[in-house]
Amino acid sequence: MALIVQKYGGTSVGSTERIRNVARRVAHFHQQGHRLVVVVSAMAGETNRLIGLAHELSASPNPRELDVVAATGEQVTIGLLAIALSEMGLKARSYTGSQVRVLTDNTYTKARILEIDGQRVRKDLDEGAIVIVAGFQGVDSDGNITTLGRGGSDTSGVALAAALKADECQIYTDVDGVYTADPRIVPQARRLEKITFEEMLELASQGSKVLQIRSVEFAGKYKIKLRVLSSFDDPEATPEGTLITFEEEENMEQAIISGIAFNRDEAKISVMGVEDRPGIAYAIVGPVADANIDVDMIVQNIGASGHTDFSFTVHRNEYQKALSVLGQSKDKHFKAREIIGDNQICKVSVVGIGMRSHVGLAAKMFKSLADVGINIQMISTSEIKIAVVIDEKYLELAVRELHKAFELEGAPQPG
Ligand code: ADP
Ligand code: ASP
Ligand code: MG
């Protein structure tokens, strides 16, 4: 008998029929004697619809109120799932984030979880109830509703698993695991039976939306046994999915590259002709960071005649805001010839711990992109990743070419 946290994503609870399907799966685990905490997302498309409503009324809705609106999606699904479970004769109780008390900071729309009070949940579990918790939401210390950023229900699930010291956290979604690339883009992609925590962290940070990056961070910090599974597979069958492991086991798939990630939510900003002097990077990026805008890839050119160009990428949603912050700091904090931007770019990354022991992988990546005429605009590397920024229109082509070049296709290998 284990304590399991199961998280079901938007597609998995996209209709009442699907919610009934989730209820059957939950009932199956409950009947096996497990103690269950179920975290659910809003119904598919619902969060987009809610955010869209707010934008119909304002080009930049007040973030506090936006969270009040966006958090309602999950309140609907927790109630519906509890109703479906009761209908099956099971004792189920639903809670919003603030009822559990998922305490977060007050960074509306991308709040961070600070603490979870597991008391209420544990009490219900002890009484034999199935506990259902709204994903994606929390409450700050002043009682304001907050949300955890898009895809945040994954993080709710893993954070709850950590707080409750659960035996396992299962992320149920519309694919049956983590693939070598998004199977919607690369039909030949194959499921990985296992992936190391480090690789998963890098894939998520490079844009693989199968897990929100903060959920992977939580899993790493608290060593949570985390598995990605399909909510559409037969609940009676032995679940396989993908296990996130913490050790590089000897019998793990020894691929050099584990997967390819992409992110189309990026935009590039270049500050041209700035003085090449100490402090210039801070003068440009400092005010952007102060405005709470995350800066991703940064490239500074070699200076010539005392001047240089400085480029960086930001989330596409924050592109206009970043441009206006730079417009305000130009001439105040730094001098520049011009500031230019491009929000039709994307980032494609290859990830694998095997990179540590292999050379020449960057050259292989650059060649395969060059062979199909794709121009690389920016490059960034880490020990286990190579990422490039390219024109967005080449995204699919680049991902497929790289998948082929690194021979990621083929039948599943033993784990
Ligand atoms: P949920 O609503 O269940 O949270 P998401 O849409 O957030 O589901 O995440 C699942 C989706 O992630 C898949 O449908 C798939 O298109 C996408 N995805 C991106 N990269 C990968 C990958 N490497 N492996 C599996 N799925 C991926
Ligand atoms: N419903 C939220 C979203 O669409 C959270 C989630 O699905 O994880 O981003
Ligand atoms: Mg998701």
Tab-separated table of C-alpha atoms and ligand atoms in Angstrom, residues 7 151 154 209, ligand 3:
chain	number	residue	atom	x	y	z
A	7	LYS	CA	-1.725	14.336	-11.793
A	151	GLY	CA	1.732	23.903	-17.211
A	154	ASP	CA	2.786	19.309	-12.894
A	209	LYS	CA	6.254	20.949	-22.358
B	3	MG	MG	1.152	20.173	-19.061
